[in-house]
mmCIF file of C-alpha atoms in Angstrom:
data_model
loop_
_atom_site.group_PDB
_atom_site.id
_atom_site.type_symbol
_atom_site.label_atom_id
_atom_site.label_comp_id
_atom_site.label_asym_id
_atom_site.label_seq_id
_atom_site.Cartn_x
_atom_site.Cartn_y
_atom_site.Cartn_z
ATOM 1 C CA UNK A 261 12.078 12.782 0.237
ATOM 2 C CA UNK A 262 12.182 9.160 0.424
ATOM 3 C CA UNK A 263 12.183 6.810 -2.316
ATOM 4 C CA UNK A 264 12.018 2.889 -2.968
ATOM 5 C CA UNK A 265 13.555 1.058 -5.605
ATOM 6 C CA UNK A 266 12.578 -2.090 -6.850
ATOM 7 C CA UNK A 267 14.949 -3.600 -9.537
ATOM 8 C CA UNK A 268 13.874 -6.460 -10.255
ATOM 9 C CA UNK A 269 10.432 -5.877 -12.264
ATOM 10 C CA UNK A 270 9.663 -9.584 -12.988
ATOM 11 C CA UNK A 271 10.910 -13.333 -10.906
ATOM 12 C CA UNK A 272 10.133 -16.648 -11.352
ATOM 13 C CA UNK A 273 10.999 -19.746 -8.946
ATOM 14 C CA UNK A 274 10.541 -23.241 -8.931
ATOM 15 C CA UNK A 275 8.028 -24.728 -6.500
ATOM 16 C CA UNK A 276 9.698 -25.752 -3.039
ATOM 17 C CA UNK A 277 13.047 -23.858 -3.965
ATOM 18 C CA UNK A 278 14.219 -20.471 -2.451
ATOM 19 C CA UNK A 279 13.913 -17.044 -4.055
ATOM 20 C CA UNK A 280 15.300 -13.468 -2.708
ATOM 21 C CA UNK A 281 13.701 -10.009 -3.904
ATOM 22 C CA UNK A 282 15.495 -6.824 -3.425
ATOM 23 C CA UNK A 283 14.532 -3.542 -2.650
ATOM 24 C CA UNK A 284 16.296 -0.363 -1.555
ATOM 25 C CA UNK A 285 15.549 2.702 -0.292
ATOM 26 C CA UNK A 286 16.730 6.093 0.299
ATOM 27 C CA UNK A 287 15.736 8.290 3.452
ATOM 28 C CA UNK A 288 17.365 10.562 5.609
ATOM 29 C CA UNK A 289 15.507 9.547 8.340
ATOM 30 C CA UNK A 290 17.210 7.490 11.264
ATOM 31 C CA UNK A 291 13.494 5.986 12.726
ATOM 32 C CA UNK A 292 10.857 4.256 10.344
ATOM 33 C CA UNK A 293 9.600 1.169 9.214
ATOM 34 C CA UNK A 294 10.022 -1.052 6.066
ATOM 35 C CA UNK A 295 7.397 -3.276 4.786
ATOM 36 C CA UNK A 296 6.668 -5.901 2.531
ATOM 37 C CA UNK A 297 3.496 -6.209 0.629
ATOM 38 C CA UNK A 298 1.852 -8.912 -1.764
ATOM 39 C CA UNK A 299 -1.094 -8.322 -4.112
ATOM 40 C CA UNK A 300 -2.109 -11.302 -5.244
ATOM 41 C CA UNK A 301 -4.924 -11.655 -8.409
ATOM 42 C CA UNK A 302 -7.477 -10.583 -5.947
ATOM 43 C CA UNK A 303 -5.302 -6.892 -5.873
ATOM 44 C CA UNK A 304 -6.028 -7.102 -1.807
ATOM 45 C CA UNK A 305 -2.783 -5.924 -0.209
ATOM 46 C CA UNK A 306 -1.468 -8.140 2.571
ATOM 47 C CA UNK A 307 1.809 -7.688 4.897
ATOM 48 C CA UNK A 308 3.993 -10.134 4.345
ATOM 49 C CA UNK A 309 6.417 -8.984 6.910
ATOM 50 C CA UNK A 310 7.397 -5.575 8.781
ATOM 51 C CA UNK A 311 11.225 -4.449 9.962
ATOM 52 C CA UNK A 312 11.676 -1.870 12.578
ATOM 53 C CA UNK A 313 14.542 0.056 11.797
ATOM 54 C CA UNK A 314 16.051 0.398 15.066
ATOM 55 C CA UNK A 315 16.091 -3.742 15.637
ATOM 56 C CA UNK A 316 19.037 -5.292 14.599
ATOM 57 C CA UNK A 317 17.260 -8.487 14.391
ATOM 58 C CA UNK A 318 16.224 -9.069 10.441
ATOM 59 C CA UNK A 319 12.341 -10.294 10.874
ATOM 60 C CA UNK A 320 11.190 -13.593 10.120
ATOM 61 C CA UNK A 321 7.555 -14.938 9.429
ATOM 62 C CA UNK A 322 7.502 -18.333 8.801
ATOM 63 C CA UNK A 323 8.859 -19.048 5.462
ATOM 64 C CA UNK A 324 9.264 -15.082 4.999
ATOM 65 C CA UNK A 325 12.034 -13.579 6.389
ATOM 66 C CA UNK A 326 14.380 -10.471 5.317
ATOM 67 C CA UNK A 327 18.220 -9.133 5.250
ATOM 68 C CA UNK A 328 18.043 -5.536 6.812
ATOM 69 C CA UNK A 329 21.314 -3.663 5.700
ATOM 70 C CA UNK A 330 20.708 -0.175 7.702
ATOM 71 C CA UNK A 331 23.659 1.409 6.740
ATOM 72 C CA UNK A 332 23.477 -0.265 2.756
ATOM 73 C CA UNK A 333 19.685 1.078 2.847
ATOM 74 C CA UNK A 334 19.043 -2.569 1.926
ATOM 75 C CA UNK A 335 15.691 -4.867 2.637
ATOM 76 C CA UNK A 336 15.678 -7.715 0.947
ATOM 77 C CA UNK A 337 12.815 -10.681 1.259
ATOM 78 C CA UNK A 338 13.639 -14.360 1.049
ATOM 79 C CA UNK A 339 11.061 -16.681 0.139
ATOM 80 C CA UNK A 340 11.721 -20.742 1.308
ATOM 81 C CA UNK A 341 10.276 -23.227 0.333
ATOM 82 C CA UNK A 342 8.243 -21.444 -2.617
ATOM 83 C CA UNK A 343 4.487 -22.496 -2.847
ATOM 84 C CA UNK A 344 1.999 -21.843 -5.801
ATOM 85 C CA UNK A 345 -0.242 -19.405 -3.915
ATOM 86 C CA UNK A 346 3.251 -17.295 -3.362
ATOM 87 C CA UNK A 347 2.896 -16.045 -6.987
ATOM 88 C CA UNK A 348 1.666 -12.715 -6.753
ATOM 89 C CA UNK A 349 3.343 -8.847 -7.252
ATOM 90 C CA UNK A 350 5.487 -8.156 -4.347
ATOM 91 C CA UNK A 351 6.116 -4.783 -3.264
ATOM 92 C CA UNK A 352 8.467 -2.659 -0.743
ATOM 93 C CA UNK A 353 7.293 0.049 1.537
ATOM 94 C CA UNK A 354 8.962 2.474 3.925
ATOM 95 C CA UNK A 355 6.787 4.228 6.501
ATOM 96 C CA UNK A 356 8.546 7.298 8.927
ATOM 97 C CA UNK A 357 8.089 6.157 12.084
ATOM 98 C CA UNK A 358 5.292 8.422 14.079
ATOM 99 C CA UNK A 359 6.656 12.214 14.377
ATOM 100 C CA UNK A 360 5.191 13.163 17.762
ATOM 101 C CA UNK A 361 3.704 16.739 16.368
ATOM 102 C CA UNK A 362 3.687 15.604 13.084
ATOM 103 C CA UNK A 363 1.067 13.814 10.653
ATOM 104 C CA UNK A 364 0.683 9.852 10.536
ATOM 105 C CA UNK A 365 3.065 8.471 7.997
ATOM 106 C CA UNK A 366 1.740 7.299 4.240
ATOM 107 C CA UNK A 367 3.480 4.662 3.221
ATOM 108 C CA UNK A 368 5.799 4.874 -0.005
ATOM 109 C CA UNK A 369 6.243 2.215 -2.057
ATOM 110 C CA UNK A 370 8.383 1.010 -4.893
ATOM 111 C CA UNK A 371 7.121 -0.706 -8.081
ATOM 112 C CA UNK A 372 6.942 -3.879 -7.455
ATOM 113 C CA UNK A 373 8.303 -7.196 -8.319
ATOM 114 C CA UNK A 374 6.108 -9.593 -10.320
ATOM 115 C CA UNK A 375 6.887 -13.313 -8.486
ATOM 116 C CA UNK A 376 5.551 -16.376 -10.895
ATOM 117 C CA UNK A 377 6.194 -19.828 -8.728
ATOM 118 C CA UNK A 378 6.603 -22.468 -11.365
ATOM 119 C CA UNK A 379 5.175 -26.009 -10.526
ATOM 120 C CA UNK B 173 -7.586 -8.262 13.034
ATOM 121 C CA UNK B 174 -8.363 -4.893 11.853
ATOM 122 C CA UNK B 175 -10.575 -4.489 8.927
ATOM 123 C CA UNK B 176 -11.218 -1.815 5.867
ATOM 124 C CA UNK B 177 -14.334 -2.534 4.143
ATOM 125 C CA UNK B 178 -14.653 -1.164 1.006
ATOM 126 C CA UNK B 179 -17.326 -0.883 -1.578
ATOM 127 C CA UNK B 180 -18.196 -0.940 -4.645
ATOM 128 C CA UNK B 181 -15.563 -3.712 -5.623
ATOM 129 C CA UNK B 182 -16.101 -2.172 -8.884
ATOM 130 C CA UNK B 183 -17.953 0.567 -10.981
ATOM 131 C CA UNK B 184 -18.618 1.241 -14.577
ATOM 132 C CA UNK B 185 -20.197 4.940 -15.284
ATOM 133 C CA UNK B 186 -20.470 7.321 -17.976
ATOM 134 C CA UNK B 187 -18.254 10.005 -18.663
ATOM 135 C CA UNK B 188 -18.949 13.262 -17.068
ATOM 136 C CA UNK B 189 -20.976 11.356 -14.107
ATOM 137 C CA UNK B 190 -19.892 11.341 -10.797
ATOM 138 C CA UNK B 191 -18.795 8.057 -8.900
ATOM 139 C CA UNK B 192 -18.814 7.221 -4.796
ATOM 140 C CA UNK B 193 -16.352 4.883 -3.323
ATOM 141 C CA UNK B 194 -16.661 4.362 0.355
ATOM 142 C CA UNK B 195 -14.152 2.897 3.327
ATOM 143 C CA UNK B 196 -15.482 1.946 6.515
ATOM 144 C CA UNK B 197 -13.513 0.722 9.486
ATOM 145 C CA UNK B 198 -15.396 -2.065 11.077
ATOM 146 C CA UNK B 199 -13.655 -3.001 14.666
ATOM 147 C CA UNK B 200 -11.268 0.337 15.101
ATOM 148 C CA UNK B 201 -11.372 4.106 14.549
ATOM 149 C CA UNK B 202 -9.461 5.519 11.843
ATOM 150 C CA UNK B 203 -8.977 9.620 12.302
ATOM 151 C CA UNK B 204 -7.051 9.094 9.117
ATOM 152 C CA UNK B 205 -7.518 7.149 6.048
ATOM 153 C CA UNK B 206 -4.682 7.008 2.881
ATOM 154 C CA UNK B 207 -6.491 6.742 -0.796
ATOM 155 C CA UNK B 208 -3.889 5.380 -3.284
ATOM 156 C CA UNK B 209 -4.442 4.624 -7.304
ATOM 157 C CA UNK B 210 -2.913 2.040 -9.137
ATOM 158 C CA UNK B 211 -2.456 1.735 -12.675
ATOM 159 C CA UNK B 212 -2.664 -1.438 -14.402
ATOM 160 C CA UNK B 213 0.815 -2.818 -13.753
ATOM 161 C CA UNK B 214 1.978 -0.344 -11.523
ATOM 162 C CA UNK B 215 2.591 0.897 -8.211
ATOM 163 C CA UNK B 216 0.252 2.208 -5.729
ATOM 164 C CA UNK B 217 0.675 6.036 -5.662
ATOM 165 C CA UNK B 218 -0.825 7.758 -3.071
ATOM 166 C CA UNK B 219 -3.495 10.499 -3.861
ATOM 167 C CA UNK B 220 -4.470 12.059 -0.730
ATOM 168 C CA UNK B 221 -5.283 11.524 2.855
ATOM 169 C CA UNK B 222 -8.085 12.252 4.640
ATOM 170 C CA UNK B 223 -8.221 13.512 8.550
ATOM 171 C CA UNK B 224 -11.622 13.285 10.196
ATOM 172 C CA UNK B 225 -13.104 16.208 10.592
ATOM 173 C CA UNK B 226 -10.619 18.003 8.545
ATOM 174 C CA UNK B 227 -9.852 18.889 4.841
ATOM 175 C CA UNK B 228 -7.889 16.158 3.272
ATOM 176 C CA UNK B 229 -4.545 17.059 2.066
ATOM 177 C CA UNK B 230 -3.573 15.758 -1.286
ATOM 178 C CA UNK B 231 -0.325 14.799 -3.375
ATOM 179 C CA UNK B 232 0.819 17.368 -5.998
ATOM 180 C CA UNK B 233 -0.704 16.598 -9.239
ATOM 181 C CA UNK B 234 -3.740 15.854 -7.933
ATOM 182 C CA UNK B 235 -6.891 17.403 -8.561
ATOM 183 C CA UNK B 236 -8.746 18.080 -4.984
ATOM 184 C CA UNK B 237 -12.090 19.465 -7.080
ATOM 185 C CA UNK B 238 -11.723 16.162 -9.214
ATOM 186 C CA UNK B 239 -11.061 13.602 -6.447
ATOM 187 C CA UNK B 240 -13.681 14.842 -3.276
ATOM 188 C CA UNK B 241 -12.622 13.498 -0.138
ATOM 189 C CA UNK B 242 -14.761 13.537 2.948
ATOM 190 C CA UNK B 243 -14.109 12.050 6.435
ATOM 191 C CA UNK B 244 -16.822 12.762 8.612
ATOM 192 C CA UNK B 245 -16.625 10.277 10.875
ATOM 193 C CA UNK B 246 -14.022 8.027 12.540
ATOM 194 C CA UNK B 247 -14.858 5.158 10.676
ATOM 195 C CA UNK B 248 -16.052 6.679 7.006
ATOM 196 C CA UNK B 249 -14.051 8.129 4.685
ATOM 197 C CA UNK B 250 -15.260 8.652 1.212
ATOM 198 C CA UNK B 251 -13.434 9.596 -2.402
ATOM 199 C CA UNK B 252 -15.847 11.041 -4.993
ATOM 200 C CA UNK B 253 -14.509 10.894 -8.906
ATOM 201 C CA UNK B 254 -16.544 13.978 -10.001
ATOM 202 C CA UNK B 255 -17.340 14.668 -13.695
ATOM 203 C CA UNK B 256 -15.510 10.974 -14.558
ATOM 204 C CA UNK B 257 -13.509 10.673 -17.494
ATOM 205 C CA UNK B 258 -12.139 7.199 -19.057
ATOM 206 C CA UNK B 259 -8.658 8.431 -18.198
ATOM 207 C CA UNK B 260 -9.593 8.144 -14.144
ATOM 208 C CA UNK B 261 -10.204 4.382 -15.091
ATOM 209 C CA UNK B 262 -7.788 3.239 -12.220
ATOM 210 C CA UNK B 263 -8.203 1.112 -9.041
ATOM 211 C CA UNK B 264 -8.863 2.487 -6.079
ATOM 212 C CA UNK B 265 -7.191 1.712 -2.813
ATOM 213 C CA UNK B 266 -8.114 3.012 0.898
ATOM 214 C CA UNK B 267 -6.046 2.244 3.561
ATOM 215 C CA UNK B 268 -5.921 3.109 7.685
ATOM 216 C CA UNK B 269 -3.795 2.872 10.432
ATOM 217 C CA UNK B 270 -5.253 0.793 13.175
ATOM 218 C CA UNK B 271 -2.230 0.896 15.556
ATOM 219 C CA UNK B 272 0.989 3.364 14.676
ATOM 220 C CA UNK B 273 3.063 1.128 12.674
ATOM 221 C CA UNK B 274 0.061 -0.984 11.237
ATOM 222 C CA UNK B 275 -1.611 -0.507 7.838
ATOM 223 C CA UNK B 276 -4.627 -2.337 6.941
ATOM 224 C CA UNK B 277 -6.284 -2.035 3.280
ATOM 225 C CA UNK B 278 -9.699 -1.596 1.544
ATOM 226 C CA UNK B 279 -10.401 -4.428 -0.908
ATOM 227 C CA UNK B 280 -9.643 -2.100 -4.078
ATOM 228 C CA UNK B 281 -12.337 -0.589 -6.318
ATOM 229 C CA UNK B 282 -12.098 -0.775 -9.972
ATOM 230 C CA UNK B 283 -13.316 2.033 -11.759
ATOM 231 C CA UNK B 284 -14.258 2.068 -15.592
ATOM 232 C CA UNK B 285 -15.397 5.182 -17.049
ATOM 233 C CA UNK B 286 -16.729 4.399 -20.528
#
């Protein structure tokens, strides 16, 4: 089974500066996909970013961007350049990748990091 | 982009009454649909997921006569809290797949049972 640790239950960064939130996971899979989620007051989910675990290549989205450690198990996401509306619970998520035969994937996530940007 | 529509945002209803929370796909089909609960301050756990035109299959430890799923069509899926009790006060989260490594999410319903 897979799992997703969060270990960091509660951040808080300065407006403009940089933060980094760790997750890690466990799987014995070789092909899926790692996420990272925000839930904002509102409690709507919304990507943030997705990794493919077959790219080398961490992802980046704008100010978003992560440090993929494959063999570590590691998926870290740095912030830049923190804005206000960046304060929300961030979570991890892994998702095996589609097993031809199989069911969809559900996505498993850990609990969260709670992300206060500080004016 | 792809969008979950879900309703009712929120919900307060008696205990032992029954309570309807429906997720529509607007612009894609969704064969299946993933219904997660979060606690206040926690995690998103998932409870079940639905296939259209198929039984759902839920998580262990949850209650399929309790939580009624139905997905009779590729773009409705619905969770039914039967007999409510205050300790299924939760929120309420659908999600679907509109591509294979895309999720999108329902708006969240929050549920008090009083």
């Amino acid at each position: 089974a897979q799992t997703v640790t969060q270990s960091q239950p509660e951040m808080s960064v300065q407006e403009a500066e940089t933060v980094t939130l760790s997750c890690t996971y466990d799987t014995s899979e070789n092909n899926y996909y790692l996420f990272w989620y925000k839930q904002p007051p509102s409690r709507q989910m919304i990507l943030v970013i997705r990794q493919e675990a077959y790219k080398q290549q961490n992802a980046t989205e704008n100010r978003f961007s992560v440090n993929f450690q494959k063999a570590a198990k590691s998926f870290s996401l740095k912030i830049s350049d923190s804005q206000l509306g960046d304060t929300a619970m961030y979570f991890c998520a892994f998702m095996k990748m589609w097993d031809y035969g199989g069911s969809q994937g559900n996505l498993i996530f850990g609990k969260g990091t709670k992300l206060s940007v500080k004016p | 982009g792809a969008v979950v529509s879900q309703h009712p945002s929120w919900v307060i209803c008696k205990s032992g009454t029954s309570v309807k929370i429906e997720c529509r796909s607007l612009d894609f089909q969704a064969t299946t649909m993933f219904w997660y609960r979060q606690f206040p301050k926690q995690s998103l756990m998932l409870m079940a997921t639905s296939n259209e035109g198929s039984k759902a299959t839920y998580e262990q430890g949850v209650e399929k006569d309790k939580f009624l799923i139905n997905h009779a069509s590729l773009t409705l899926s619905t969770l039914t809290v039967t007999s409510a009790h205050p300790e299924d006060s939760s929120f309420y989260i659908c999600s679907a797949k509109p591509t294979l490594r895309s999720y999108t999410f329902g708006s969240g319903t929050r549920l008090t049972v009083v």
